[in-house]
PDB file of C-alpha atoms and ligand atoms in Angstrom:
ATOM      1  CA  MET X 157     -42.782  15.337 -13.496  1.00  0.00           C
ATOM      2  CA  GLU X 158     -40.634  13.213 -15.761  1.00  0.00           C
ATOM      3  CA  THR X 159     -37.760  15.688 -15.597  1.00  0.00           C
ATOM      4  CA  PHE X 160     -38.158  15.887 -11.826  1.00  0.00           C
ATOM      5  CA  LEU X 161     -37.791  12.099 -11.586  1.00  0.00           C
ATOM      6  CA  LEU X 162     -34.690  12.174 -13.754  1.00  0.00           C
ATOM      7  CA  TRP X 163     -33.137  14.881 -11.545  1.00  0.00           C
ATOM      8  CA  LEU X 164     -33.990  12.741  -8.529  1.00  0.00           C
ATOM      9  CA  GLY X 165     -31.929  10.040 -10.229  1.00  0.00           C
ATOM     10  CA  VAL X 166     -28.991  12.443 -10.640  1.00  0.00           C
ATOM     11  CA  ILE X 167     -29.120  13.470  -6.966  1.00  0.00           C
ATOM     12  CA  GLY X 168     -29.563   9.913  -5.681  1.00  0.00           C
ATOM     13  CA  PHE X 169     -26.658   8.557  -7.697  1.00  0.00           C
ATOM     14  CA  VAL X 170     -24.357  11.487  -6.870  1.00  0.00           C
ATOM     15  CA  LEU X 171     -24.998  10.995  -3.146  1.00  0.00           C
ATOM     16  CA  ALA X 172     -24.514   7.234  -3.393  1.00  0.00           C
ATOM     17  CA  THR X 173     -21.239   7.687  -5.282  1.00  0.00           C
ATOM     18  CA  ALA X 174     -19.938  10.123  -2.662  1.00  0.00           C
ATOM     19  CA  TYR X 175     -20.931   7.736   0.121  1.00  0.00           C
ATOM     20  CA  PHE X 176     -19.258   4.748  -1.556  1.00  0.00           C
ATOM     21  CA  ILE X 177     -16.070   6.775  -2.043  1.00  0.00           C
ATOM     22  CA  VAL X 178     -16.056   7.733   1.646  1.00  0.00           C
ATOM     23  CA  LEU X 179     -16.521   4.060   2.595  1.00  0.00           C
ATOM     24  CA  GLY X 180     -13.617   3.171   0.314  1.00  0.00           C
ATOM     25  CA  VAL X 181     -11.322   5.774   1.851  1.00  0.00           C
ATOM     26  CA  GLN X 182     -12.236   4.574   5.345  1.00  0.00           C
ATOM     27  CA  ALA X 183     -11.778   0.897   4.529  1.00  0.00           C
ATOM     28  CA  THR X 184      -8.859  -0.438   6.507  1.00  0.00           C
ATOM     29  CA  GLN X 185      -8.821  -4.006   5.245  1.00  0.00           C
ATOM     30  CA  GLY X 186      -8.516  -5.139   1.648  1.00  0.00           C
ATOM     31  CA  GLY X 187     -11.389  -5.395  -0.781  1.00  0.00           C
ATOM     32  CA  ARG X 188     -11.086  -1.827  -1.984  1.00  0.00           C
ATOM     33  CA  VAL X 189     -11.490  -3.018  -5.546  1.00  0.00           C
ATOM     34  CA  PHE X 190     -15.203  -3.419  -4.747  1.00  0.00           C
ATOM     35  CA  HIS X 191     -15.455   0.232  -3.679  1.00  0.00           C
ATOM     36  CA  VAL X 192     -13.804   1.353  -6.888  1.00  0.00           C
ATOM     37  CA  ILE X 193     -16.006  -0.773  -9.169  1.00  0.00           C
ATOM     38  CA  THR X 194     -19.214   0.116  -7.329  1.00  0.00           C
ATOM     39  CA  ALA X 195     -18.499   3.861  -7.220  1.00  0.00           C
ATOM     40  CA  ILE X 196     -17.863   3.776 -10.978  1.00  0.00           C
ATOM     41  CA  ILE X 197     -21.262   2.068 -11.392  1.00  0.00           C
ATOM     42  CA  THR X 198     -23.189   4.759  -9.499  1.00  0.00           C
ATOM     43  CA  GLY X 199     -21.034   7.540 -10.965  1.00  0.00           C
ATOM     44  CA  ALA X 200     -21.829   6.384 -14.498  1.00  0.00           C
ATOM     45  CA  ALA X 201     -25.519   6.235 -13.603  1.00  0.00           C
ATOM     46  CA  ALA X 202     -25.406   9.786 -12.218  1.00  0.00           C
ATOM     47  CA  PHE X 203     -23.926  10.969 -15.509  1.00  0.00           C
ATOM     48  CA  SER X 204     -26.504   9.050 -17.520  1.00  0.00           C
ATOM     49  CA  TYR X 205     -29.395  10.548 -15.509  1.00  0.00           C
ATOM     50  CA  LEU X 206     -27.858  13.990 -15.993  1.00  0.00           C
ATOM     51  CA  MET X 207     -27.806  13.422 -19.753  1.00  0.00           C
ATOM     52  CA  MET X 208     -31.440  12.295 -19.711  1.00  0.00           C
ATOM     53  CA  ALA X 209     -32.600  15.090 -17.375  1.00  0.00           C
ATOM     54  CA  THR X 210     -31.047  17.735 -19.617  1.00  0.00           C
ATOM     55  CA  GLY X 211     -32.532  16.155 -22.730  1.00  0.00           C
ATOM     56  CA  VAL X 212     -29.165  15.293 -24.308  1.00  0.00           C
ATOM     57  CA  GLY X 213     -29.703  11.584 -23.723  1.00  0.00           C
ATOM     58  CA  ALA X 214     -33.083  11.364 -25.399  1.00  0.00           C
ATOM     59  CA  THR X 215     -34.306  11.623 -28.957  1.00  0.00           C
ATOM     60  CA  LEU X 216     -37.658  11.534 -30.719  1.00  0.00           C
ATOM     61  CA  VAL X 217     -38.333   8.439 -32.793  1.00  0.00           C
ATOM     62  CA  ASP X 218     -41.353   7.666 -34.948  1.00  0.00           C
ATOM     63  CA  GLY X 219     -42.303  11.324 -34.711  1.00  0.00           C
ATOM     64  CA  ASP X 220     -43.651  11.272 -31.176  1.00  0.00           C
ATOM     65  CA  ARG X 221     -41.917   8.625 -29.066  1.00  0.00           C
ATOM     66  CA  LEU X 222     -39.268  10.020 -26.714  1.00  0.00           C
ATOM     67  CA  PHE X 223     -36.512   7.427 -26.673  1.00  0.00           C
ATOM     68  CA  TYR X 224     -34.039   7.644 -23.791  1.00  0.00           C
ATOM     69  CA  PHE X 225     -31.115   6.040 -25.573  1.00  0.00           C
ATOM     70  CA  PHE X 226     -28.693   7.084 -22.848  1.00  0.00           C
ATOM     71  CA  ARG X 227     -30.039   4.321 -20.604  1.00  0.00           C
ATOM     72  CA  TYR X 228     -28.343   1.814 -22.864  1.00  0.00           C
ATOM     73  CA  ILE X 229     -25.015   3.659 -22.656  1.00  0.00           C
ATOM     74  CA  ASP X 230     -25.360   3.539 -18.869  1.00  0.00           C
ATOM     75  CA  TRP X 231     -26.290  -0.150 -18.873  1.00  0.00           C
ATOM     76  CA  VAL X 232     -23.557  -1.225 -21.292  1.00  0.00           C
ATOM     77  CA  VAL X 233     -21.006   0.165 -18.822  1.00  0.00           C
ATOM     78  CA  THR X 234     -22.648  -0.604 -15.483  1.00  0.00           C
ATOM     79  CA  THR X 235     -24.169  -4.055 -15.937  1.00  0.00           C
ATOM     80  CA  PRO X 236     -20.793  -5.665 -16.798  1.00  0.00           C
ATOM     81  CA  LEU X 237     -19.349  -3.987 -13.695  1.00  0.00           C
ATOM     82  CA  LEU X 238     -22.152  -5.339 -11.499  1.00  0.00           C
ATOM     83  CA  LEU X 239     -21.394  -8.798 -12.863  1.00  0.00           C
ATOM     84  CA  LEU X 240     -17.702  -8.211 -12.232  1.00  0.00           C
ATOM     85  CA  ASP X 241     -18.471  -7.461  -8.566  1.00  0.00           C
ATOM     86  CA  LEU X 242     -20.394 -10.745  -8.375  1.00  0.00           C
ATOM     87  CA  ALA X 243     -17.698 -12.733 -10.164  1.00  0.00           C
ATOM     88  CA  LEU X 244     -14.933 -11.355  -7.938  1.00  0.00           C
ATOM     89  CA  LEU X 245     -16.947 -12.326  -4.880  1.00  0.00           C
ATOM     90  CA  ALA X 246     -17.727 -15.810  -6.107  1.00  0.00           C
ATOM     91  CA  LEU X 247     -14.465 -16.904  -7.659  1.00  0.00           C
ATOM     92  CA  VAL X 248     -11.662 -18.022  -5.385  1.00  0.00           C
ATOM     93  CA  ALA X 249      -9.098 -17.390  -8.114  1.00  0.00           C
ATOM     94  CA  PRO X 250     -10.519 -14.813 -10.552  1.00  0.00           C
ATOM     95  CA  GLY X 251      -7.170 -14.743 -12.350  1.00  0.00           C
ATOM     96  CA  ARG X 252      -7.632 -18.373 -13.381  1.00  0.00           C
ATOM     97  CA  ASN X 253     -11.160 -17.722 -14.632  1.00  0.00           C
ATOM     98  CA  VAL X 254     -10.553 -14.815 -16.979  1.00  0.00           C
ATOM     99  CA  GLY X 255     -12.120 -16.707 -19.891  1.00  0.00           C
ATOM    100  CA  PHE X 256     -15.318 -17.274 -17.973  1.00  0.00           C
ATOM    101  CA  ILE X 257     -15.488 -13.669 -16.753  1.00  0.00           C
ATOM    102  CA  VAL X 258     -14.930 -12.288 -20.266  1.00  0.00           C
ATOM    103  CA  GLY X 259     -17.606 -14.650 -21.616  1.00  0.00           C
ATOM    104  CA  LEU X 260     -20.097 -13.586 -18.949  1.00  0.00           C
ATOM    105  CA  LEU X 261     -19.473  -9.873 -19.486  1.00  0.00           C
ATOM    106  CA  GLY X 262     -19.514 -10.335 -23.277  1.00  0.00           C
ATOM    107  CA  LEU X 263     -22.921 -11.985 -23.112  1.00  0.00           C
ATOM    108  CA  ASP X 264     -24.132  -9.079 -20.999  1.00  0.00           C
ATOM    109  CA  VAL X 265     -22.876  -6.454 -23.478  1.00  0.00           C
ATOM    110  CA  PHE X 266     -24.579  -8.442 -26.246  1.00  0.00           C
ATOM    111  CA  MET X 267     -27.835  -8.360 -24.226  1.00  0.00           C
ATOM    112  CA  ILE X 268     -27.718  -4.568 -23.851  1.00  0.00           C
ATOM    113  CA  LEU X 269     -26.710  -3.867 -27.475  1.00  0.00           C
ATOM    114  CA  THR X 270     -29.486  -6.066 -28.863  1.00  0.00           C
ATOM    115  CA  GLY X 271     -31.811  -4.337 -26.365  1.00  0.00           C
ATOM    116  CA  LEU X 272     -30.732  -1.009 -27.884  1.00  0.00           C
ATOM    117  CA  LEU X 273     -31.557  -2.361 -31.334  1.00  0.00           C
ATOM    118  CA  ALA X 274     -34.973  -3.399 -30.023  1.00  0.00           C
ATOM    119  CA  GLY X 275     -35.633  -0.006 -28.463  1.00  0.00           C
ATOM    120  CA  SER X 276     -34.604   2.021 -31.485  1.00  0.00           C
ATOM    121  CA  ARG X 277     -36.428   0.082 -34.227  1.00  0.00           C
ATOM    122  CA  SER X 278     -39.624   1.593 -35.513  1.00  0.00           C
ATOM    123  CA  SER X 279     -41.210  -1.569 -36.887  1.00  0.00           C
ATOM    124  CA  GLY X 280     -43.021  -3.798 -34.443  1.00  0.00           C
ATOM    125  CA  PHE X 281     -41.370  -6.828 -36.007  1.00  0.00           C
ATOM    126  CA  GLY X 282     -37.836  -5.483 -35.548  1.00  0.00           C
ATOM    127  CA  ARG X 283     -38.555  -4.510 -31.982  1.00  0.00           C
ATOM    128  CA  GLY X 284     -40.041  -7.894 -31.131  1.00  0.00           C
ATOM    129  CA  PHE X 285     -37.220  -9.801 -32.797  1.00  0.00           C
ATOM    130  CA  TRP X 286     -34.384  -8.008 -30.992  1.00  0.00           C
ATOM    131  CA  PHE X 287     -36.315  -8.040 -27.750  1.00  0.00           C
ATOM    132  CA  ILE X 288     -36.459 -11.823 -27.894  1.00  0.00           C
ATOM    133  CA  VAL X 289     -32.755 -12.122 -28.788  1.00  0.00           C
ATOM    134  CA  SER X 290     -31.850  -9.861 -25.872  1.00  0.00           C
ATOM    135  CA  THR X 291     -34.095 -11.730 -23.463  1.00  0.00           C
ATOM    136  CA  VAL X 292     -32.592 -15.080 -24.444  1.00  0.00           C
ATOM    137  CA  ALA X 293     -29.137 -13.611 -23.736  1.00  0.00           C
ATOM    138  CA  MET X 294     -30.361 -12.423 -20.337  1.00  0.00           C
ATOM    139  CA  ILE X 295     -31.735 -15.855 -19.442  1.00  0.00           C
ATOM    140  CA  ALA X 296     -28.448 -17.513 -20.455  1.00  0.00           C
ATOM    141  CA  LEU X 297     -26.545 -14.967 -18.429  1.00  0.00           C
ATOM    142  CA  LEU X 298     -28.620 -15.326 -15.280  1.00  0.00           C
ATOM    143  CA  TYR X 299     -28.423 -19.094 -15.694  1.00  0.00           C
ATOM    144  CA  LEU X 300     -24.613 -18.872 -15.599  1.00  0.00           C
ATOM    145  CA  VAL X 301     -24.802 -16.761 -12.445  1.00  0.00           C
ATOM    146  CA  VAL X 302     -27.152 -19.214 -10.733  1.00  0.00           C
ATOM    147  CA  THR X 303     -25.188 -22.314 -11.720  1.00  0.00           C
ATOM    148  CA  ARG X 304     -21.475 -21.644 -12.136  1.00  0.00           C
ATOM    149  CA  LEU X 305     -21.037 -18.630  -9.851  1.00  0.00           C
ATOM    150  CA  PHE X 306     -23.241 -20.113  -7.131  1.00  0.00           C
ATOM    151  CA  SER X 307     -21.255 -23.339  -7.016  1.00  0.00           C
ATOM    152  CA  GLU X 308     -17.910 -21.486  -7.073  1.00  0.00           C
ATOM    153  CA  ALA X 309     -19.050 -19.241  -4.231  1.00  0.00           C
ATOM    154  CA  ALA X 310     -19.689 -22.264  -2.020  1.00  0.00           C
ATOM    155  CA  SER X 311     -15.921 -22.612  -1.479  1.00  0.00           C
ATOM    156  CA  GLN X 312     -15.620 -19.049  -0.169  1.00  0.00           C
ATOM    157  CA  PRO X 313     -15.463 -18.101   3.528  1.00  0.00           C
ATOM    158  CA  GLU X 314     -18.951 -17.996   5.041  1.00  0.00           C
ATOM    159  CA  ALA X 315     -19.391 -14.195   5.068  1.00  0.00           C
ATOM    160  CA  VAL X 316     -18.359 -13.911   1.408  1.00  0.00           C
ATOM    161  CA  HIS X 317     -20.588 -16.823   0.437  1.00  0.00           C
ATOM    162  CA  GLN X 318     -23.511 -15.278   2.281  1.00  0.00           C
ATOM    163  CA  ILE X 319     -23.242 -11.802   0.729  1.00  0.00           C
ATOM    164  CA  PHE X 320     -22.693 -13.337  -2.701  1.00  0.00           C
ATOM    165  CA  ARG X 321     -25.933 -15.330  -2.341  1.00  0.00           C
ATOM    166  CA  THR X 322     -27.896 -12.246  -1.289  1.00  0.00           C
ATOM    167  CA  LEU X 323     -26.517 -10.069  -4.097  1.00  0.00           C
ATOM    168  CA  ALA X 324     -26.864 -12.752  -6.765  1.00  0.00           C
ATOM    169  CA  LEU X 325     -30.518 -13.345  -5.837  1.00  0.00           C
ATOM    170  CA  LEU X 326     -31.155  -9.610  -5.815  1.00  0.00           C
ATOM    171  CA  THR X 327     -29.587  -9.420  -9.268  1.00  0.00           C
ATOM    172  CA  VAL X 328     -31.604 -12.287 -10.737  1.00  0.00           C
ATOM    173  CA  VAL X 329     -34.883 -10.878  -9.420  1.00  0.00           C
ATOM    174  CA  LEU X 330     -34.269  -7.208 -10.263  1.00  0.00           C
ATOM    175  CA  TRP X 331     -32.781  -7.789 -13.711  1.00  0.00           C
ATOM    176  CA  SER X 332     -35.809  -9.888 -14.670  1.00  0.00           C
ATOM    177  CA  PHE X 333     -38.000  -6.823 -14.144  1.00  0.00           C
ATOM    178  CA  TYR X 334     -36.156  -4.719 -16.750  1.00  0.00           C
ATOM    179  CA  PRO X 335     -37.572  -6.510 -19.826  1.00  0.00           C
ATOM    180  CA  ILE X 336     -41.012  -6.438 -18.161  1.00  0.00           C
ATOM    181  CA  VAL X 337     -40.904  -2.664 -17.653  1.00  0.00           C
ATOM    182  CA  TRP X 338     -39.571  -2.305 -21.198  1.00  0.00           C
ATOM    183  CA  LEU X 339     -42.479  -4.388 -22.540  1.00  0.00           C
ATOM    184  CA  ILE X 340     -45.219  -2.461 -20.744  1.00  0.00           C
ATOM    185  CA  GLY X 341     -43.504   0.879 -21.426  1.00  0.00           C
ATOM    186  CA  THR X 342     -43.231   3.100 -24.488  1.00  0.00           C
ATOM    187  CA  GLU X 343     -40.753   0.827 -26.315  1.00  0.00           C
ATOM    188  CA  GLY X 344     -43.127  -2.115 -25.961  1.00  0.00           C
ATOM    189  CA  PHE X 345     -46.896  -2.173 -25.743  1.00  0.00           C
ATOM    190  CA  GLY X 346     -47.300   1.288 -24.250  1.00  0.00           C
ATOM    191  CA  ALA X 347     -49.502   0.058 -21.407  1.00  0.00           C
ATOM    192  CA  VAL X 348     -47.952   2.725 -19.188  1.00  0.00           C
ATOM    193  CA  ASN X 349     -46.897   6.222 -20.218  1.00  0.00           C
ATOM    194  CA  SER X 350     -43.371   7.573 -20.393  1.00  0.00           C
ATOM    195  CA  THR X 351     -43.480   9.098 -16.886  1.00  0.00           C
ATOM    196  CA  VAL X 352     -44.481   5.822 -15.242  1.00  0.00           C
ATOM    197  CA  GLU X 353     -41.791   4.045 -17.247  1.00  0.00           C
ATOM    198  CA  VAL X 354     -39.155   6.545 -16.050  1.00  0.00           C
ATOM    199  CA  LEU X 355     -40.350   6.029 -12.467  1.00  0.00           C
ATOM    200  CA  LEU X 356     -40.204   2.227 -12.694  1.00  0.00           C
ATOM    201  CA  PHE X 357     -36.710   2.248 -14.220  1.00  0.00           C
ATOM    202  CA  LEU X 358     -35.620   4.729 -11.546  1.00  0.00           C
ATOM    203  CA  VAL X 359     -36.764   2.408  -8.764  1.00  0.00           C
ATOM    204  CA  LEU X 360     -35.094  -0.583 -10.437  1.00  0.00           C
ATOM    205  CA  ASP X 361     -31.874   1.362 -11.056  1.00  0.00           C
ATOM    206  CA  PHE X 362     -31.750   2.552  -7.443  1.00  0.00           C
ATOM    207  CA  LEU X 363     -32.248  -0.979  -6.103  1.00  0.00           C
ATOM    208  CA  ALA X 364     -29.925  -2.710  -8.592  1.00  0.00           C
ATOM    209  CA  LYS X 365     -27.083  -0.213  -8.162  1.00  0.00           C
ATOM    210  CA  ILE X 366     -27.434   1.641  -4.852  1.00  0.00           C
ATOM    211  CA  GLY X 367     -29.139  -1.177  -2.925  1.00  0.00           C
ATOM    212  CA  PHE X 368     -26.606  -3.646  -4.308  1.00  0.00           C
ATOM    213  CA  GLY X 369     -23.646  -1.383  -3.518  1.00  0.00           C
ATOM    214  CA  PHE X 370     -24.891  -0.545  -0.055  1.00  0.00           C
ATOM    215  CA  LEU X 371     -25.314  -4.205   0.936  1.00  0.00           C
ATOM    216  CA  LEU X 372     -21.878  -5.054  -0.426  1.00  0.00           C
ATOM    217  CA  LEU X 373     -19.840  -2.110   0.791  1.00  0.00           C
ATOM    218  CA  THR X 374     -21.247  -1.944   4.318  1.00  0.00           C
ATOM    219  CA  ASN X 375     -20.430  -5.616   4.865  1.00  0.00           C
ATOM    220  CA  ARG X 376     -16.937  -5.185   6.264  1.00  0.00           C
ATOM    221  CA  THR X 377     -16.523  -8.800   7.308  1.00  0.00           C
ATOM    222  CA  ALA X 378     -17.133 -10.093   3.804  1.00  0.00           C
ATOM    223  CA  LEU X 379     -15.006  -7.379   2.174  1.00  0.00           C
ATOM    224  CA  GLY X 380     -12.162  -8.109   4.577  1.00  0.00           C
ATOM    225  CA  GLN X 381     -12.293 -11.812   3.765  1.00  0.00           C
ATOM    226  CA  ALA X 382     -12.645 -11.260   0.029  1.00  0.00           C
ATOM    227  CA  GLY X 383      -9.830  -8.678   0.039  1.00  0.00           C
ATOM    228  CA  GLY X 384      -7.575 -10.768   2.265  1.00  0.00           C
ATOM    229  CA  ARG X 385      -8.064 -13.638  -0.107  1.00  0.00           C
ATOM    230  CA  GLY X 386      -6.785 -11.518  -3.008  1.00  0.00           C
ATOM    231  CA  VAL X 387      -3.615 -10.677  -1.116  1.00  0.00           C
ATOM    232  CA  GLN X 388      -3.083 -14.314  -0.186  1.00  0.00           C
ATOM    233  CA  THR X 389      -3.504 -15.441  -3.765  1.00  0.00           C
ATOM    234  CA  ARG X 390      -0.965 -12.887  -4.882  1.00  0.00           C
ATOM    235  CA  SER X 391       1.643 -13.776  -2.281  1.00  0.00           C
ATOM    236  CA  ARG X 392       1.136 -17.475  -2.919  1.00  0.00           C
ATOM    237  CA  ARG X 393       1.776 -16.882  -6.568  1.00  0.00           C
ATOM    238  CA  VAL X 394       4.951 -14.929  -5.809  1.00  0.00           C
ATOM    239  CA  ALA X 395       6.214 -17.607  -3.406  1.00  0.00           C
TER     240      ALA X 395
HETATM  241  C1  LIG U 140     -33.864  -4.667 -22.110  1.00  0.00           C
HETATM  242  C2  LIG U 140     -34.832  -4.765 -23.289  1.00  0.00           C
HETATM  243  C3  LIG U 140     -34.621  -5.909 -24.141  1.00  0.00           C
HETATM  244  C4  LIG U 140     -34.688  -7.189 -23.383  1.00  0.00           C
HETATM  245  C5  LIG U 140     -33.910  -7.187 -22.127  1.00  0.00           C
HETATM  246  C6  LIG U 140     -33.520  -6.015 -21.507  1.00  0.00           C
HETATM  247  C7  LIG U 140     -32.756  -6.155 -20.260  1.00  0.00           C
HETATM  248  C8  LIG U 140     -32.137  -5.223 -19.562  1.00  0.00           C
HETATM  249  C9  LIG U 140     -31.480  -5.391 -18.310  1.00  0.00           C
HETATM  250  C10 LIG U 140     -30.979  -4.283 -17.743  1.00  0.00           C
HETATM  251  C11 LIG U 140     -30.361  -4.203 -16.496  1.00  0.00           C
HETATM  252  C12 LIG U 140     -29.991  -3.028 -16.047  1.00  0.00           C
HETATM  253  C13 LIG U 140     -29.404  -2.763 -14.770  1.00  0.00           C
HETATM  254  C14 LIG U 140     -29.056  -1.519 -14.517  1.00  0.00           C
HETATM  255  C15 LIG U 140     -28.393  -1.114 -13.350  1.00  0.00           C
HETATM  256  O1  LIG U 140     -28.846  -0.552 -12.463  1.00  0.00           O
HETATM  257  C16 LIG U 140     -32.589  -3.994 -22.615  1.00  0.00           C
HETATM  258  C17 LIG U 140     -34.558  -3.773 -21.124  1.00  0.00           C
HETATM  259  C18 LIG U 140     -33.572  -8.528 -21.541  1.00  0.00           C
HETATM  260  C19 LIG U 140     -31.389  -6.712 -17.664  1.00  0.00           C
HETATM  261  C20 LIG U 140     -29.208  -3.838 -13.793  1.00  0.00           C
END
């Protein structure tokens, strides 16, 4: 059952990646950068699920706990890219906010790496400690999205503003579920077994990557405005 779910992940992410690439090829207006970033996100997830389904991405810890470490390799690549999508939507001049973007993505990488430490420790104390550090980083990160990115996005054209709001809310809600699933799963209190944990992460991963990408990439109006803006900024800079 668990392997079946992981293969479902491979198939789902492969199909989503193919679809996002087709949308990117068909896109007539600007904004193709969003297709590229989002297809990399689902492509990386497909690879990660393949590694987990074939057993390469998992290892036994503490004798009997199957630890899917490849999730963290997936997340350390894909969560910064999801944030990059959000930042590029929200910021009128991303080029003038490189410091902020690097800070945001850096905090995110820190969250995932400390999460990996939490997941791989065998002592309850070590796991709890790194879990708390990682969760604090996540709260700080989501706070920055809700405050700074939300206020920046208000100066965007209406369609861009609207899709940013939807995707940012989706992100805040879905991301908050990850530590909860982790806590009730095999890395935490073991209230649910490994199969249920794999299922819950699969649902979250599908929503946070495919759902997110679908909403963004099928919104041509917003992509056109966001892409057009990039071109304008460039030509203004040249002029
Ligand atoms: C962990 C455990 C330690 C505490 C925290 C976590 C947060 C993980 C998050 C993952 C998001 C993943 C996404 C994947 C893409 O589809 C590492 C589970 C806070 C927020 C969005």
